[in-house]
Amino acid sequence: KFITQVTKALGVIEAQAPQELSSIKQYIGRIKQSQRSGMVSDDIPPTFELADKTAFHSVTWCAGSIAHDAYHSKLFDDYVKLHGETGHDSDWTLQKEEKECLKYQLKVMKKINAPAKEVRYLESRDGSHYDVDKDGDYDWDDYNKRNW
């Protein structure tokens, strides 16, 4: 069921946003069913861990989430190429990164004709969702409290 949903999401991107699919494939080497959604950019291959709640919300939401995390992987790759190291929190704030990923996700969602409700939701986001417990930092507590 999971593989079918992800295949449908990628098919929608392929049909309506083929340039973006090419980029997504460049930065995500594997999509794996997981308890929580998140990009593991330094895995070989880079792995998008995708939770059922996100995958099965809708095909368009699944597609947009794949695009969002592919952009995280791209930003990570760009940073490593520029700085030669894997850590990037010091020079690239997480909220700024999230805003860039949301912008890319929104671009893809519009191209694939996502429902207006999903588009409006993305447009309302400020990029602070990574700080789930709202304590001003991103750590394992935030990751473990994710419900997406």
PDB file of C-alpha atoms in Angstrom:
ATOM      1  CA  LYS A   1       0.000   0.000   0.000  1.00  0.00           C
ATOM      2  CA  PHE A   2       2.854   2.379   0.906  1.00  0.00           C
ATOM      3  CA  ILE A   3       4.790   1.620  -2.277  1.00  0.00           C
ATOM      4  CA  THR A   4       1.628   2.160  -4.341  1.00  0.00           C
ATOM      5  CA  GLN A   5       1.019   5.570  -2.729  1.00  0.00           C
ATOM      6  CA  VAL A   6       4.607   6.731  -3.245  1.00  0.00           C
ATOM      7  CA  THR A   7       4.529   5.469  -6.835  1.00  0.00           C
ATOM      8  CA  LYS A   8       1.321   7.439  -7.465  1.00  0.00           C
ATOM      9  CA  ALA A   9       2.873  10.580  -5.950  1.00  0.00           C
ATOM     10  CA  LEU A  10       5.985  10.261  -8.097  1.00  0.00           C
ATOM     11  CA  GLY A  11       3.774   9.595 -11.123  1.00  0.00           C
ATOM     12  CA  VAL A  12       1.895  12.847 -10.545  1.00  0.00           C
ATOM     13  CA  ILE A  13       5.191  14.725 -10.355  1.00  0.00           C
ATOM     14  CA  GLU A  14       6.452  12.963 -13.481  1.00  0.00           C
ATOM     15  CA  ALA A  15       3.299  13.880 -15.411  1.00  0.00           C
ATOM     16  CA  GLN A  16       2.922  17.485 -14.268  1.00  0.00           C
ATOM     17  CA  ALA A  17       6.362  18.587 -13.053  1.00  0.00           C
ATOM     18  CA  PRO A  18       8.936  16.462 -14.898  1.00  0.00           C
ATOM     19  CA  GLN A  19      11.836  18.884 -14.326  1.00  0.00           C
ATOM     20  CA  GLU A  20      11.247  18.705 -10.603  1.00  0.00           C
ATOM     21  CA  LEU A  21      11.157  14.900 -10.714  1.00  0.00           C
ATOM     22  CA  SER A  22      14.624  14.901 -12.238  1.00  0.00           C
ATOM     23  CA  SER A  23      15.906  17.033  -9.363  1.00  0.00           C
ATOM     24  CA  ILE A  24      14.074  14.951  -6.767  1.00  0.00           C
ATOM     25  CA  LYS A  25      15.680  11.772  -8.109  1.00  0.00           C
ATOM     26  CA  GLN A  26      19.083  13.450  -7.927  1.00  0.00           C
ATOM     27  CA  TYR A  27      18.729  14.198  -4.206  1.00  0.00           C
ATOM     28  CA  ILE A  28      16.658  11.266  -2.910  1.00  0.00           C
ATOM     29  CA  GLY A  29      18.012   7.806  -3.576  1.00  0.00           C
ATOM     30  CA  ARG A  30      15.518   5.915  -1.472  1.00  0.00           C
ATOM     31  CA  ILE A  31      12.115   6.489   0.131  1.00  0.00           C
ATOM     32  CA  LYS A  32      11.556   4.356   3.205  1.00  0.00           C
ATOM     33  CA  GLN A  33       8.426   3.853   5.280  1.00  0.00           C
ATOM     34  CA  SER A  34       9.072   5.133   8.787  1.00  0.00           C
ATOM     35  CA  GLN A  35       7.423   6.226  12.034  1.00  0.00           C
ATOM     36  CA  ARG A  36       8.270   9.883  11.339  1.00  0.00           C
ATOM     37  CA  SER A  37       9.024  11.835   8.183  1.00  0.00           C
ATOM     38  CA  GLY A  38      12.453  13.328   7.689  1.00  0.00           C
ATOM     39  CA  MET A  39      15.383  13.452   5.303  1.00  0.00           C
ATOM     40  CA  VAL A  40      18.600  11.601   6.089  1.00  0.00           C
ATOM     41  CA  SER A  41      20.789  13.456   3.608  1.00  0.00           C
ATOM     42  CA  ASP A  42      24.073  11.866   4.655  1.00  0.00           C
ATOM     43  CA  ASP A  43      22.814   8.298   4.131  1.00  0.00           C
ATOM     44  CA  ILE A  44      24.126   6.475   1.088  1.00  0.00           C
ATOM     45  CA  PRO A  45      21.923   6.818  -0.843  1.00  0.00           C
ATOM     46  CA  PRO A  46      20.189   9.887   0.645  1.00  0.00           C
ATOM     47  CA  THR A  47      17.017   8.526   2.245  1.00  0.00           C
ATOM     48  CA  PHE A  48      13.648  10.132   2.786  1.00  0.00           C
ATOM     49  CA  GLU A  49      11.973   8.473   5.747  1.00  0.00           C
ATOM     50  CA  LEU A  50       8.236   8.893   5.161  1.00  0.00           C
ATOM     51  CA  ALA A  51       5.547   8.353   7.787  1.00  0.00           C
ATOM     52  CA  ASP A  52       2.153   6.913   6.907  1.00  0.00           C
ATOM     53  CA  LYS A  53       0.372  10.039   8.183  1.00  0.00           C
ATOM     54  CA  THR A  54       2.184  12.116   5.571  1.00  0.00           C
ATOM     55  CA  ALA A  55       2.140   9.533   2.793  1.00  0.00           C
ATOM     56  CA  PHE A  56      -1.560   8.775   3.053  1.00  0.00           C
ATOM     57  CA  HIS A  57      -2.878  12.295   3.694  1.00  0.00           C
ATOM     58  CA  SER A  58      -3.312  12.558  -0.082  1.00  0.00           C
ATOM     59  CA  VAL A  59      -1.323  11.741  -3.207  1.00  0.00           C
ATOM     60  CA  THR A  60      -0.585  15.434  -3.760  1.00  0.00           C
ATOM     61  CA  TRP A  61       0.521  15.922  -0.146  1.00  0.00           C
ATOM     62  CA  CYS A  62       2.783  12.894  -0.441  1.00  0.00           C
ATOM     63  CA  ALA A  63       4.260  14.330  -3.658  1.00  0.00           C
ATOM     64  CA  GLY A  64       4.815  17.718  -2.079  1.00  0.00           C
ATOM     65  CA  SER A  65       6.457  16.169   0.975  1.00  0.00           C
ATOM     66  CA  ILE A  66       8.843  14.223  -1.236  1.00  0.00           C
ATOM     67  CA  ALA A  67       9.730  17.479  -3.016  1.00  0.00           C
ATOM     68  CA  HIS A  68      10.189  19.299   0.307  1.00  0.00           C
ATOM     69  CA  ASP A  69      12.653  16.774   1.643  1.00  0.00           C
ATOM     70  CA  ALA A  70      14.478  16.437  -1.668  1.00  0.00           C
ATOM     71  CA  TYR A  71      15.187  20.155  -1.324  1.00  0.00           C
ATOM     72  CA  HIS A  72      16.600  19.565   2.171  1.00  0.00           C
ATOM     73  CA  SER A  73      18.926  17.022   0.601  1.00  0.00           C
ATOM     74  CA  LYS A  74      19.900  19.484  -2.150  1.00  0.00           C
ATOM     75  CA  LEU A  75      20.722  22.187   0.402  1.00  0.00           C
ATOM     76  CA  PHE A  76      22.780  19.687   2.385  1.00  0.00           C
ATOM     77  CA  ASP A  77      24.637  18.612  -0.758  1.00  0.00           C
ATOM     78  CA  ASP A  78      25.263  22.243  -1.760  1.00  0.00           C
ATOM     79  CA  TYR A  79      26.649  23.000   1.701  1.00  0.00           C
ATOM     80  CA  VAL A  80      28.988  20.016   1.702  1.00  0.00           C
ATOM     81  CA  LYS A  81      30.286  20.922  -1.769  1.00  0.00           C
ATOM     82  CA  LEU A  82      30.951  24.484  -0.644  1.00  0.00           C
ATOM     83  CA  HIS A  83      32.365  23.795   2.829  1.00  0.00           C
ATOM     84  CA  GLY A  84      33.632  20.234   2.588  1.00  0.00           C
ATOM     85  CA  GLU A  85      31.913  19.194   5.795  1.00  0.00           C
ATOM     86  CA  THR A  86      28.572  17.783   6.782  1.00  0.00           C
ATOM     87  CA  GLY A  87      27.461  20.063   9.639  1.00  0.00           C
ATOM     88  CA  HIS A  88      25.523  23.089   8.466  1.00  0.00           C
ATOM     89  CA  ASP A  89      23.467  24.418  11.362  1.00  0.00           C
ATOM     90  CA  SER A  90      25.998  27.127  12.210  1.00  0.00           C
ATOM     91  CA  ASP A  91      25.856  28.891   8.839  1.00  0.00           C
ATOM     92  CA  TRP A  92      22.377  28.024   7.667  1.00  0.00           C
ATOM     93  CA  THR A  93      19.613  28.470  10.172  1.00  0.00           C
ATOM     94  CA  LEU A  94      17.035  25.754  10.247  1.00  0.00           C
ATOM     95  CA  GLN A  95      14.115  28.150   9.873  1.00  0.00           C
ATOM     96  CA  LYS A  96      15.680  29.722   6.784  1.00  0.00           C
ATOM     97  CA  GLU A  97      16.248  26.247   5.356  1.00  0.00           C
ATOM     98  CA  GLU A  98      12.667  25.248   6.120  1.00  0.00           C
ATOM     99  CA  LYS A  99      11.381  28.352   4.347  1.00  0.00           C
ATOM    100  CA  GLU A 100      13.376  27.438   1.238  1.00  0.00           C
ATOM    101  CA  CYS A 101      12.045  23.877   1.329  1.00  0.00           C
ATOM    102  CA  LEU A 102       8.467  25.101   1.810  1.00  0.00           C
ATOM    103  CA  LYS A 103       8.902  27.450  -1.162  1.00  0.00           C
ATOM    104  CA  TYR A 104      10.040  24.548  -3.351  1.00  0.00           C
ATOM    105  CA  GLN A 105       7.261  22.314  -2.037  1.00  0.00           C
ATOM    106  CA  LEU A 106       4.710  25.015  -2.836  1.00  0.00           C
ATOM    107  CA  LYS A 107       6.093  25.372  -6.372  1.00  0.00           C
ATOM    108  CA  VAL A 108       5.707  21.641  -6.958  1.00  0.00           C
ATOM    109  CA  MET A 109       2.270  21.506  -5.322  1.00  0.00           C
ATOM    110  CA  LYS A 110       1.007  24.250  -7.622  1.00  0.00           C
ATOM    111  CA  LYS A 111       2.430  22.498 -10.690  1.00  0.00           C
ATOM    112  CA  ILE A 112       0.683  19.251  -9.786  1.00  0.00           C
ATOM    113  CA  ASN A 113      -2.608  21.051  -9.130  1.00  0.00           C
ATOM    114  CA  ALA A 114      -2.779  20.238  -5.437  1.00  0.00           C
ATOM    115  CA  PRO A 115      -6.048  21.134  -3.724  1.00  0.00           C
ATOM    116  CA  ALA A 116      -6.382  24.786  -2.719  1.00  0.00           C
ATOM    117  CA  LYS A 117      -6.615  23.752   0.945  1.00  0.00           C
ATOM    118  CA  GLU A 118      -3.136  22.177   0.806  1.00  0.00           C
ATOM    119  CA  VAL A 119      -1.675  25.165  -1.040  1.00  0.00           C
ATOM    120  CA  ARG A 120      -3.171  27.632   1.463  1.00  0.00           C
ATOM    121  CA  TYR A 121      -1.798  25.600   4.357  1.00  0.00           C
ATOM    122  CA  LEU A 122       1.717  25.727   2.901  1.00  0.00           C
ATOM    123  CA  GLU A 123       1.424  29.437   2.217  1.00  0.00           C
ATOM    124  CA  SER A 124       0.603  29.966   5.912  1.00  0.00           C
ATOM    125  CA  ARG A 125       3.722  28.187   7.202  1.00  0.00           C
ATOM    126  CA  ASP A 126       6.678  30.209   8.506  1.00  0.00           C
ATOM    127  CA  GLY A 127       9.286  27.463   8.598  1.00  0.00           C
ATOM    128  CA  SER A 128       9.316  27.038  12.378  1.00  0.00           C
ATOM    129  CA  HIS A 129       7.611  23.628  12.394  1.00  0.00           C
ATOM    130  CA  TYR A 130      10.906  21.823  13.038  1.00  0.00           C
ATOM    131  CA  ASP A 131      10.901  23.181  16.640  1.00  0.00           C
ATOM    132  CA  VAL A 132       8.006  20.958  17.719  1.00  0.00           C
ATOM    133  CA  ASP A 133       8.370  21.646  21.450  1.00  0.00           C
ATOM    134  CA  LYS A 134       8.891  25.401  20.844  1.00  0.00           C
ATOM    135  CA  ASP A 135      11.951  25.625  23.085  1.00  0.00           C
ATOM    136  CA  GLY A 136      14.093  27.474  20.531  1.00  0.00           C
ATOM    137  CA  ASP A 137      16.292  24.606  19.406  1.00  0.00           C
ATOM    138  CA  TYR A 138      16.075  21.530  17.231  1.00  0.00           C
ATOM    139  CA  ASP A 139      17.066  18.309  18.924  1.00  0.00           C
ATOM    140  CA  TRP A 140      15.987  14.688  19.375  1.00  0.00           C
ATOM    141  CA  ASP A 141      13.078  15.829  21.561  1.00  0.00           C
ATOM    142  CA  ASP A 142      11.641  17.655  18.550  1.00  0.00           C
ATOM    143  CA  TYR A 143      12.228  14.729  16.222  1.00  0.00           C
ATOM    144  CA  ASN A 144      10.621  12.266  18.637  1.00  0.00           C
ATOM    145  CA  LYS A 145       7.572  14.511  19.065  1.00  0.00           C
ATOM    146  CA  ARG A 146       6.898  14.751  15.339  1.00  0.00           C
ATOM    147  CA  ASN A 147       3.494  13.475  14.339  1.00  0.00           C
ATOM    148  CA  TRP A 148       4.078  13.631  10.593  1.00  0.00           C
TER     149      TRP A 148
END
